[in-house]
mmCIF file of C-alpha atoms in Angstrom:
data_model
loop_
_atom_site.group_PDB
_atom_site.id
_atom_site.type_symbol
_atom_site.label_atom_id
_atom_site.label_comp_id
_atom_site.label_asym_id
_atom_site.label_seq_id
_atom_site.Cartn_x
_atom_site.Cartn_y
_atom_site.Cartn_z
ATOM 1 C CA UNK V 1 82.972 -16.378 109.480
ATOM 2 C CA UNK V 2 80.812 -14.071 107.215
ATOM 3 C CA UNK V 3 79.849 -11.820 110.510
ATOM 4 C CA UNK V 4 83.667 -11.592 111.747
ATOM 5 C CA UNK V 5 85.130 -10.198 108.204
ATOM 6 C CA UNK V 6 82.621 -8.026 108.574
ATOM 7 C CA UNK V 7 83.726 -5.874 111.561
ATOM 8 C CA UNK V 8 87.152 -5.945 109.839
ATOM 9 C CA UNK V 9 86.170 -3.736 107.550
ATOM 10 C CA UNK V 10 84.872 -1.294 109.798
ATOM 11 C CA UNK V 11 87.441 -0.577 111.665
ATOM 12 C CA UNK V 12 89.716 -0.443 109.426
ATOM 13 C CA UNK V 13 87.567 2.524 107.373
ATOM 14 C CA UNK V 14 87.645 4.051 111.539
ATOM 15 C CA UNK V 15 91.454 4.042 111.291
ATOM 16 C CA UNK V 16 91.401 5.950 108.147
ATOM 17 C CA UNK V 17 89.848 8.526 109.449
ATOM 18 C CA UNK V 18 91.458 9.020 112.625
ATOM 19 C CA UNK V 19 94.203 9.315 109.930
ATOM 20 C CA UNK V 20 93.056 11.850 107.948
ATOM 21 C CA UNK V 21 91.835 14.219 111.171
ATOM 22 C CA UNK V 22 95.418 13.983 112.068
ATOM 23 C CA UNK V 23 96.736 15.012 108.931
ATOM 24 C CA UNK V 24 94.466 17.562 108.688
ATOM 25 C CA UNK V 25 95.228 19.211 112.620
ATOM 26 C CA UNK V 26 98.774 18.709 112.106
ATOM 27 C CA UNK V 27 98.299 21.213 108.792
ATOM 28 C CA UNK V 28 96.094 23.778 110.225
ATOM 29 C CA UNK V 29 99.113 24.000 113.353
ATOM 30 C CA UNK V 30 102.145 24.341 110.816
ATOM 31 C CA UNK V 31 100.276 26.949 109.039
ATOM 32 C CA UNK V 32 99.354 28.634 112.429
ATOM 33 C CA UNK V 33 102.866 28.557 113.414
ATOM 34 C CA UNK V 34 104.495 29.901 110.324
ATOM 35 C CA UNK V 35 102.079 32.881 109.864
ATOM 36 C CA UNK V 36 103.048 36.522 111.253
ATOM 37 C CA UNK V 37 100.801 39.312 113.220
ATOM 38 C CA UNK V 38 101.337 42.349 111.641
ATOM 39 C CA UNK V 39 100.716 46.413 113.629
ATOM 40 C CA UNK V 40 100.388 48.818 110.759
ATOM 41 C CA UNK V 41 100.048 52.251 112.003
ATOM 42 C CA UNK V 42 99.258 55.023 108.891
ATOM 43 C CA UNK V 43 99.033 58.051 110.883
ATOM 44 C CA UNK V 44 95.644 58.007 113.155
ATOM 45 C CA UNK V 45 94.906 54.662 111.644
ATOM 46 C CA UNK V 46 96.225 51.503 113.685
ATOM 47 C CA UNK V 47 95.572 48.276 112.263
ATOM 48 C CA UNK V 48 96.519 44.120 112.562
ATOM 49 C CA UNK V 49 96.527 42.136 110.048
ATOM 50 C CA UNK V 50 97.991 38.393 109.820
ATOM 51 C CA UNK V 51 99.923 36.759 106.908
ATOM 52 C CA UNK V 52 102.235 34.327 105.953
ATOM 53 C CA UNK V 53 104.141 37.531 103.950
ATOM 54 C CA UNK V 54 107.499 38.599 105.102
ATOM 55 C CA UNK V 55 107.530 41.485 102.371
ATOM 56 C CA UNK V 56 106.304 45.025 104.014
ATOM 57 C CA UNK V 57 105.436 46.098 101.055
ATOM 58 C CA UNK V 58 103.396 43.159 100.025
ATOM 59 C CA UNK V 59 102.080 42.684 103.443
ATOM 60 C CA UNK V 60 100.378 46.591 103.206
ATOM 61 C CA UNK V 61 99.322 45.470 100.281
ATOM 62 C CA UNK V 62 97.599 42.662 101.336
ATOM 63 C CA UNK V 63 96.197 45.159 104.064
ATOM 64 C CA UNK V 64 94.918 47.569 101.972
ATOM 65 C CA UNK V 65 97.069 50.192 102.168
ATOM 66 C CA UNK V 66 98.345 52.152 99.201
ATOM 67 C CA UNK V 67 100.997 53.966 98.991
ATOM 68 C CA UNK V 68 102.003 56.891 96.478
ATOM 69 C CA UNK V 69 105.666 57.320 94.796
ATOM 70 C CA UNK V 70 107.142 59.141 98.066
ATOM 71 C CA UNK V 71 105.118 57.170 100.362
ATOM 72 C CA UNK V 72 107.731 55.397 102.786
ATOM 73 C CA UNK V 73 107.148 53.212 105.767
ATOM 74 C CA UNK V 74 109.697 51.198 108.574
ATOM 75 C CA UNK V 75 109.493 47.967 110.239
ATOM 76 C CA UNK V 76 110.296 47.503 113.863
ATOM 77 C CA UNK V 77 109.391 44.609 116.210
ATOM 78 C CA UNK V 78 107.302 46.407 119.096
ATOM 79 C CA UNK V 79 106.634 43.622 122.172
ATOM 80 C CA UNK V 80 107.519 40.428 120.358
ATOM 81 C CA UNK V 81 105.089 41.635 117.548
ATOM 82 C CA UNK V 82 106.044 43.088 114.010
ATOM 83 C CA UNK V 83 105.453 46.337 113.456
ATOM 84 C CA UNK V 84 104.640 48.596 110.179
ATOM 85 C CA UNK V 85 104.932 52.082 110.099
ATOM 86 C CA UNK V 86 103.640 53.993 107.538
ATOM 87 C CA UNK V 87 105.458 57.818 106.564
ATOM 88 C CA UNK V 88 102.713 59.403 103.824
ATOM 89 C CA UNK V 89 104.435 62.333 101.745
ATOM 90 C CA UNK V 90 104.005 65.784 102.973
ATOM 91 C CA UNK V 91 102.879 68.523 101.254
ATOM 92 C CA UNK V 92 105.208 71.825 101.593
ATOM 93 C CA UNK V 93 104.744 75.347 100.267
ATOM 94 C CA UNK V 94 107.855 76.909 99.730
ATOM 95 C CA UNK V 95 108.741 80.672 99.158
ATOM 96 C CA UNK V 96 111.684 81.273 97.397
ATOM 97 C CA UNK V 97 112.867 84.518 96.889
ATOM 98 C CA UNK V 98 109.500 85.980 95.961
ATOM 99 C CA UNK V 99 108.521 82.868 93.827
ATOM 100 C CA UNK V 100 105.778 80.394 95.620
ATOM 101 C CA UNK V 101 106.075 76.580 94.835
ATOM 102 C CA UNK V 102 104.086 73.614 95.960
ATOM 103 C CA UNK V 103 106.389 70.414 96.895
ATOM 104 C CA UNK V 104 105.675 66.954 97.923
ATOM 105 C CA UNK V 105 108.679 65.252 100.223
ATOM 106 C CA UNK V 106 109.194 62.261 101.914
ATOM 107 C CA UNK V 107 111.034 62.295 105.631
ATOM 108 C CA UNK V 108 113.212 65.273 104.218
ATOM 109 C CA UNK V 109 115.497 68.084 105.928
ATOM 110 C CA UNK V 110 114.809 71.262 104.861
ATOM 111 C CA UNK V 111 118.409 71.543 103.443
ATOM 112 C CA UNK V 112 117.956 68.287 101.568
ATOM 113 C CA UNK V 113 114.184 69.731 100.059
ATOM 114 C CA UNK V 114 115.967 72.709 98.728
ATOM 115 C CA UNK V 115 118.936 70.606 96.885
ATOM 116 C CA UNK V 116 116.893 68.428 95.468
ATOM 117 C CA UNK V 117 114.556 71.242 94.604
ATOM 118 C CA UNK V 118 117.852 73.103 92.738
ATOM 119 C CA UNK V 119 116.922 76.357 95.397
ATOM 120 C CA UNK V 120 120.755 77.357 95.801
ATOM 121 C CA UNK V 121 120.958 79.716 99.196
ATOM 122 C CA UNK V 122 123.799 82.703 99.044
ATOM 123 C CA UNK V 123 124.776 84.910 102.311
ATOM 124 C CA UNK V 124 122.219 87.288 101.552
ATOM 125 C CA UNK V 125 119.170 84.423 102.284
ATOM 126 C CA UNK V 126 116.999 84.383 105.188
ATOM 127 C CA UNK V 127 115.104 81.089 105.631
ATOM 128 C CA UNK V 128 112.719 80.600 107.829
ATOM 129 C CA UNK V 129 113.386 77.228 109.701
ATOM 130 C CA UNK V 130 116.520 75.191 110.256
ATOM 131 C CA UNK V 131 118.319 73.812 107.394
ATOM 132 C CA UNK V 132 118.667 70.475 109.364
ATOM 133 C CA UNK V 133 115.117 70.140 110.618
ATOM 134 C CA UNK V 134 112.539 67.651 108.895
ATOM 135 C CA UNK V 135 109.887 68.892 106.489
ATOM 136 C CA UNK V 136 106.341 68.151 107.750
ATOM 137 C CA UNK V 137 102.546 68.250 106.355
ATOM 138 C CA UNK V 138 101.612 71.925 105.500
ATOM 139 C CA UNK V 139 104.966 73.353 106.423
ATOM 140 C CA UNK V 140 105.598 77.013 104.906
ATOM 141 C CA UNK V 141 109.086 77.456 104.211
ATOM 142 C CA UNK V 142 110.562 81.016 103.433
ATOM 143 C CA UNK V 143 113.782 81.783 101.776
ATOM 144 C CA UNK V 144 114.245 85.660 101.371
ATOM 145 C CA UNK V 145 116.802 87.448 99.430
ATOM 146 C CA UNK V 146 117.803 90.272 101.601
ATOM 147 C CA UNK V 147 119.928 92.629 100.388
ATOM 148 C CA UNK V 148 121.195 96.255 101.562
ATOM 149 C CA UNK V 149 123.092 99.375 99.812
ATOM 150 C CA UNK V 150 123.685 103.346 100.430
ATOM 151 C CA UNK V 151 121.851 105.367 98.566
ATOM 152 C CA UNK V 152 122.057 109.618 98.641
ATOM 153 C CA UNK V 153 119.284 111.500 97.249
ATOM 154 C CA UNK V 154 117.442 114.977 97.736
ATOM 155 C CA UNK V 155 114.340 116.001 98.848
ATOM 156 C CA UNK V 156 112.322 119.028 99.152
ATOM 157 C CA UNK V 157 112.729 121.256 102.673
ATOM 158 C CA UNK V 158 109.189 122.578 102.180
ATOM 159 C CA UNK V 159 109.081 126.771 102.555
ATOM 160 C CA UNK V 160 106.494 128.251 105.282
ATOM 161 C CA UNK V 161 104.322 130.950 104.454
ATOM 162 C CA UNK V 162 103.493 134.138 106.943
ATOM 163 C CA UNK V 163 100.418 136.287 106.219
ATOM 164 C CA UNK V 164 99.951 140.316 107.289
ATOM 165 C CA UNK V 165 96.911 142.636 106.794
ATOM 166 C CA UNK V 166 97.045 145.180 103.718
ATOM 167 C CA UNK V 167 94.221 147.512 104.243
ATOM 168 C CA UNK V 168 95.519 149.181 100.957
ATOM 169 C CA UNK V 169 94.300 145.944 99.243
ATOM 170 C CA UNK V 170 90.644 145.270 99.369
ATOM 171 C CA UNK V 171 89.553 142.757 101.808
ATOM 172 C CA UNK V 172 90.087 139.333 101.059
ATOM 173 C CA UNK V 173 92.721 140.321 98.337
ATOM 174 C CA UNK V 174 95.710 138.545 98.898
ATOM 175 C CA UNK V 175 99.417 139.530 97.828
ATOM 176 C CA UNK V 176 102.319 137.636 97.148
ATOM 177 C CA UNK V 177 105.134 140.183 98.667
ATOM 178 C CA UNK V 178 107.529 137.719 98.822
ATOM 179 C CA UNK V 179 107.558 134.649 96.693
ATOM 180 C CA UNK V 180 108.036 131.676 98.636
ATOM 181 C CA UNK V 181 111.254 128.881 97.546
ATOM 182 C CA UNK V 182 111.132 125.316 98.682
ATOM 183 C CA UNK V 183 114.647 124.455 100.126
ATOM 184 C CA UNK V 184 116.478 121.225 99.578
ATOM 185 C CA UNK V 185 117.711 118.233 101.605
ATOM 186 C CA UNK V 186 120.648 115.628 100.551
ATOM 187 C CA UNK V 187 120.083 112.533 102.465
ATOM 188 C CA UNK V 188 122.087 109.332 103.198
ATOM 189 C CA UNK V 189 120.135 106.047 103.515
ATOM 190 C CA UNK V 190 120.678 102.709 104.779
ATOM 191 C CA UNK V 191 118.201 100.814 102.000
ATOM 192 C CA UNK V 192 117.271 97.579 102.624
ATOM 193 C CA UNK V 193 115.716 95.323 99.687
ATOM 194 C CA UNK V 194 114.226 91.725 99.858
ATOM 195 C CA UNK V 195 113.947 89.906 97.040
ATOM 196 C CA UNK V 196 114.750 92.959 95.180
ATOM 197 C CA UNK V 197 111.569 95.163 96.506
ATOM 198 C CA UNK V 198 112.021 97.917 99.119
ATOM 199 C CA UNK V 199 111.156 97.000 102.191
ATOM 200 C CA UNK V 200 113.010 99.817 105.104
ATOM 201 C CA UNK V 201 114.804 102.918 104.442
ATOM 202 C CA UNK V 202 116.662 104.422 107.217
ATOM 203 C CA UNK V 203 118.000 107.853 107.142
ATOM 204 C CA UNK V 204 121.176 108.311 108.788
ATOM 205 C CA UNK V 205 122.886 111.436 107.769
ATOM 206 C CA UNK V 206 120.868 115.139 106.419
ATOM 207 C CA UNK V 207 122.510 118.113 105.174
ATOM 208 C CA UNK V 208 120.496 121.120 103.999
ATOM 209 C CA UNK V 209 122.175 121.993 100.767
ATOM 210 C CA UNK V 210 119.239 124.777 100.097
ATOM 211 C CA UNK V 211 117.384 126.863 102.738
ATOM 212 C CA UNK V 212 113.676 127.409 102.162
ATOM 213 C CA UNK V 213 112.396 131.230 101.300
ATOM 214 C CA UNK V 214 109.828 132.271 103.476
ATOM 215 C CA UNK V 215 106.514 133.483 101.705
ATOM 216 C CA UNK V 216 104.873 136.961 102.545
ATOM 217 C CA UNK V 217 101.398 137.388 101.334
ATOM 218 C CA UNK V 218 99.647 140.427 102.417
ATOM 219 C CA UNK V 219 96.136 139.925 103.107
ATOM 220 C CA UNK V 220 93.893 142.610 102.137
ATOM 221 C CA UNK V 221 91.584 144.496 104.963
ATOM 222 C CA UNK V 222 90.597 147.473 103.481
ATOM 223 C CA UNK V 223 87.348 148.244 102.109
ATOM 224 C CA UNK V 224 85.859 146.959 98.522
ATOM 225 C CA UNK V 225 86.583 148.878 95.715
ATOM 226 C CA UNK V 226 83.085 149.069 94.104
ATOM 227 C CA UNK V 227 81.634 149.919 97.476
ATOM 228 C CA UNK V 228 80.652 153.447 97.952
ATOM 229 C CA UNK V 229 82.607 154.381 100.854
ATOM 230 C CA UNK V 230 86.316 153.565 98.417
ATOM 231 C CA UNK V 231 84.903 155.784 96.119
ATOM 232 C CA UNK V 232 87.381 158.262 95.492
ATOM 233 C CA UNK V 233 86.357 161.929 94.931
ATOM 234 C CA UNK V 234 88.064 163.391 91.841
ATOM 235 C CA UNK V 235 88.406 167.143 91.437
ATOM 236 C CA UNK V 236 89.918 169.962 89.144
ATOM 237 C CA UNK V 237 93.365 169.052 89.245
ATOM 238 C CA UNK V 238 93.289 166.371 92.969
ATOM 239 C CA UNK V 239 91.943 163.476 93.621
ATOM 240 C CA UNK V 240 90.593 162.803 97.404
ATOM 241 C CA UNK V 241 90.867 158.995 98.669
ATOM 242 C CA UNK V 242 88.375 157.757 100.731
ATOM 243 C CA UNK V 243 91.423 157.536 103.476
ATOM 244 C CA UNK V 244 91.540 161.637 103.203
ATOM 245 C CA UNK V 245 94.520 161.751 101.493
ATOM 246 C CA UNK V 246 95.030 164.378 98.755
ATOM 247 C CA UNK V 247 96.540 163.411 95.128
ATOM 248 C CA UNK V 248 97.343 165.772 92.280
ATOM 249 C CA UNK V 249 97.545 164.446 88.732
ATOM 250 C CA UNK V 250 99.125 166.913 86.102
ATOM 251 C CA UNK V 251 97.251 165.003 82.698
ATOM 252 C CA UNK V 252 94.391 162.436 82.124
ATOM 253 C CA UNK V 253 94.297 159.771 79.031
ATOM 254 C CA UNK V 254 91.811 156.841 78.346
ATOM 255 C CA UNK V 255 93.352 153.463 77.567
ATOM 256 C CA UNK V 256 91.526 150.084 76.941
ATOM 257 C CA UNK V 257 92.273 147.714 79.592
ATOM 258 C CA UNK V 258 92.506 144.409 80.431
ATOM 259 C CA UNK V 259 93.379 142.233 83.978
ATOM 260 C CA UNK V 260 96.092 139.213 84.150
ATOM 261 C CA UNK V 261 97.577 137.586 86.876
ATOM 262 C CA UNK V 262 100.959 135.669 87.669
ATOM 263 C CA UNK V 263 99.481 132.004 86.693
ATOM 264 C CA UNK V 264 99.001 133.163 83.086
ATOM 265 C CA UNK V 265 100.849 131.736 80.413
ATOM 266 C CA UNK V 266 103.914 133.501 80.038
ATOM 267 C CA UNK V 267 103.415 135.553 83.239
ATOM 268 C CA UNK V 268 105.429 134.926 86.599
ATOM 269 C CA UNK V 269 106.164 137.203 89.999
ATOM 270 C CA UNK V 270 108.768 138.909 88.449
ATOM 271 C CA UNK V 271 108.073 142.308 85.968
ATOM 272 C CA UNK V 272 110.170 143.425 82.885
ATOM 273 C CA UNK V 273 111.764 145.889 85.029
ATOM 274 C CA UNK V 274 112.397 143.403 87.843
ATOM 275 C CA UNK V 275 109.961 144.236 90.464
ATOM 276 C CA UNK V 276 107.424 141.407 92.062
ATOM 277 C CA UNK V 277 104.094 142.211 91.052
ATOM 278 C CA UNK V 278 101.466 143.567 93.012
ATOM 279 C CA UNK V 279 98.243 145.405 93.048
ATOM 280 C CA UNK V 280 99.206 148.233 91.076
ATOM 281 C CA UNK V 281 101.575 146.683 88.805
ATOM 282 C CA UNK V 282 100.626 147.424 85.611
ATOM 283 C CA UNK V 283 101.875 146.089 81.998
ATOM 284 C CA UNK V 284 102.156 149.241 79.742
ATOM 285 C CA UNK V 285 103.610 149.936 76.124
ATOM 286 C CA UNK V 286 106.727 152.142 77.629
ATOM 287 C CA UNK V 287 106.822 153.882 74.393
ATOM 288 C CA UNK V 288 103.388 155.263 75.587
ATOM 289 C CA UNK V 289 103.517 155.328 79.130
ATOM 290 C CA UNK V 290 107.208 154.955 79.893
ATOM 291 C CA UNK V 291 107.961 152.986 82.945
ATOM 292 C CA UNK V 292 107.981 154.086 86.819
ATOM 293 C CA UNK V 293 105.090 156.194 85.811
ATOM 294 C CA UNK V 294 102.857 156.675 88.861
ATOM 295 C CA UNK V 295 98.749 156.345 87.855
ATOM 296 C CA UNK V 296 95.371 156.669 89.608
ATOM 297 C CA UNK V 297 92.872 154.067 87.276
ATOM 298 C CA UNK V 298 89.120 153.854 87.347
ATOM 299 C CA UNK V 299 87.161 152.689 85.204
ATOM 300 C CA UNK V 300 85.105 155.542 82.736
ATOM 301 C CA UNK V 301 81.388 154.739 83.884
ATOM 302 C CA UNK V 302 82.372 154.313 87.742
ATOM 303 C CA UNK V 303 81.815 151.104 87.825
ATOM 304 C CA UNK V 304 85.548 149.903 89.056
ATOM 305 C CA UNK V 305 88.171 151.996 91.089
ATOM 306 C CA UNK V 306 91.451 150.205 90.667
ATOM 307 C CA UNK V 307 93.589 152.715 92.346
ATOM 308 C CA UNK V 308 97.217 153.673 92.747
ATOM 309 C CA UNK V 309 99.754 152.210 89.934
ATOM 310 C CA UNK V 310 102.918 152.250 88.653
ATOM 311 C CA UNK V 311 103.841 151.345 85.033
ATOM 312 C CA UNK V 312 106.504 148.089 85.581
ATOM 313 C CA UNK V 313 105.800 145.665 82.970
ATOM 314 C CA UNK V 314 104.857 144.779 79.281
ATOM 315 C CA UNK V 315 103.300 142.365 77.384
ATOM 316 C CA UNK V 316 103.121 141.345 73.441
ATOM 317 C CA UNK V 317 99.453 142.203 73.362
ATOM 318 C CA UNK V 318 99.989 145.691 74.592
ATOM 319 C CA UNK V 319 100.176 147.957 72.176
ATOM 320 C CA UNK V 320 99.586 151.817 72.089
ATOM 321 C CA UNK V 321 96.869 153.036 74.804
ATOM 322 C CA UNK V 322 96.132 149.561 75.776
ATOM 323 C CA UNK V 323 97.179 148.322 79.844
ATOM 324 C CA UNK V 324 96.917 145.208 81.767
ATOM 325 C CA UNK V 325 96.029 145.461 85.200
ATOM 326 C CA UNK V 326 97.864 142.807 87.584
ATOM 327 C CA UNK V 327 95.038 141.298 90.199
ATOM 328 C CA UNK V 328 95.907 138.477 92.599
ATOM 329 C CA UNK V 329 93.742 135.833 91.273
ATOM 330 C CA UNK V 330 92.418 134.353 88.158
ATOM 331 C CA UNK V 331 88.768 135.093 89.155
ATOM 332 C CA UNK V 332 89.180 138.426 89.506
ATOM 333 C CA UNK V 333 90.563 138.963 86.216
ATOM 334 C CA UNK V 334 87.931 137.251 84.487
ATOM 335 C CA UNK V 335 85.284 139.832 86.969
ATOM 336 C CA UNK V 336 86.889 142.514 85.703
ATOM 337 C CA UNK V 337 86.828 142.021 81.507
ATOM 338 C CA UNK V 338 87.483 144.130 79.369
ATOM 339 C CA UNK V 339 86.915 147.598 79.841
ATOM 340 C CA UNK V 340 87.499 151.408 78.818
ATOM 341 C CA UNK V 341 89.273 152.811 81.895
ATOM 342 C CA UNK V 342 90.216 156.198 82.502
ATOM 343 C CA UNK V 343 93.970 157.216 83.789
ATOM 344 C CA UNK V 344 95.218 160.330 85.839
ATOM 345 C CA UNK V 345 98.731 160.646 85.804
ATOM 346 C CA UNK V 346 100.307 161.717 89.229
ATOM 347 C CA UNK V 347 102.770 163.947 89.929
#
């Protein structure tokens, strides 16, 4: 009796545990069955993961994937299997009229960006991709303000300027004979502005409203005046140029004299009595030498010939026996000084 009771036991602890193994199996399958495969693709990134979560956005948790503010994702079944796809914001540079902004946007069209961005668009905006296309990662969108209008103006007709030999000048003296005047040009444009900065001009109508002047200058080829061969030779009553011609002066006076030139201050082309100056011109007190006088000047020691003049303009300085020589150029004025010159008066 003792040994039989026994084995009772036994098998009734075996039972138990049979039980329990069930129990246990029976578990494990219900969770098995209940629990959900998940694809998450995040761009290049493809991953499974398995859950009892029916929440996306708890399931990418779970997964490991964060997701920003504009972060958006959508859920699909792909082959009997649940799928996660994930749509990470996209960074867009944006040009708006001149003005550069960085933007961050979720799945967007371009035309929603803008709205949302308060970028209003007008008739005169260019943009540079479809307002119903989708915004992607590192797009660079352009909105332009282009604008156009008819403008007249004027411009300058530049003059030309012709050159002839002088050989009554010395060489390499130059001589404005004809002052040259820039002419004048009224134009009609097409201008075209974006975002409010110039960008083509086209001309489509000119009318010369001012012809240019032409200048003469008269290049000098004959020989230096402080050379010996200009030397003129002055006699009782004549004076015999170098050329062989014969002058004959009726008085002779010495006057202090000076040299200007056209670019001085208060100087231009144009003499008191009207004439265009010249080599020869020379600025006299007409209450001393009246004007139209014709003069031979050289200097008292020899040491300057200046030649034939005429008596056509004034100055404030000039006073009494004092004269201002006209020369071409600045430098040659300052060569020359000051200096006591002597003048025979021609008949």
């Amino acid at each position: 009796m003792y040994s039989s009771g026994k084995r009772r036991k036994r098998g009734r602890v075996h039972i138990s545990a049979i039980a329990l193994a069930v129990i246990l199996a029976m578990t494990m399958l219900s969770q098995t069955v209940f629990a959900t495969t998940y694809t998450i693709t995040d761009g290049d990134r493809v991953i499974t993961y398995t859950t009892f979560s029916t929440d996306p956005t708890q399931v990418l948790d779970e997964a490991g994937m964060e997701l920003s503010e504009l972060d958006t994702y959508t859920t699909q079944a792909v082959d009997g299997r649940a799928s996660i796809t994930v749509q990470r914001a996209a960074e867009i540079t944006v040009q708006y009229r001149g003005r550069t902004v960085k933007a961050t946007t979720s799945n967007e069209t371009v035309g929603e960006l803008l709205s949302r961005l308060g970028m209003e668009l007008t008739g005169e905006d260019t943009v540079s991709h479809a307002l119903e296309e989708r915004t992607y990662d590192g797009m660079d969108l352009r909105i332009d303000q282009v604008q156009t209008a008819r403008k007249q103006y004027t411009t300058v007709l530049p003059h030309d300027t012709t050159y002839c030999d002088d050989p009554s000048l010395p060489e390499g003296v130059e001589q404005v004979l004809t002052p040259g005047a820039d002419g004048q040009v009224l134009c009609t444009a097409q201008v075209t502005y974006t975002n409010g900065l110039e960008t083509l001009r086209e001309i489509t109508e000119e009318t010369v409203t001012r012809n240019p002047v032409t200048e003469i200058v008269a290049v000098g080829t004959g020989p230096d005046p402080m050379s010996e061969e200009a030397l003129p030779v002055i006699g009782d009553g004549t004076i015999t140029l170098p050329s062989g011609e014969v002058l004959s002066f009726t008085r002779v006076d010495h006057v202090r004299a000076t040299a200007y030139t056209h670019t001085d201050a208060g100087c231009d082309l144009v003499t008191a009595t009207g004439t265009t100056v010249h080599w020869g011109t020379v600025a006299v007190d007409p209450r001393y030498i009246p004007y139209g006088t014709k003069m031979f000047i050289v200097a008292n020691d020899g040491s300057y010939v200046y030649g034939l003049a005429t008596a056509e303009d004034c100055g404030g300085d000039i006073k009494g026996d004092r004269m201002d020589l006209y020369m071409p150029s600045f430098q040659q004025c300052m060569e020359f000084g000051r200096r006591r010159c002597t003048i025979y008066f021609l008949e």
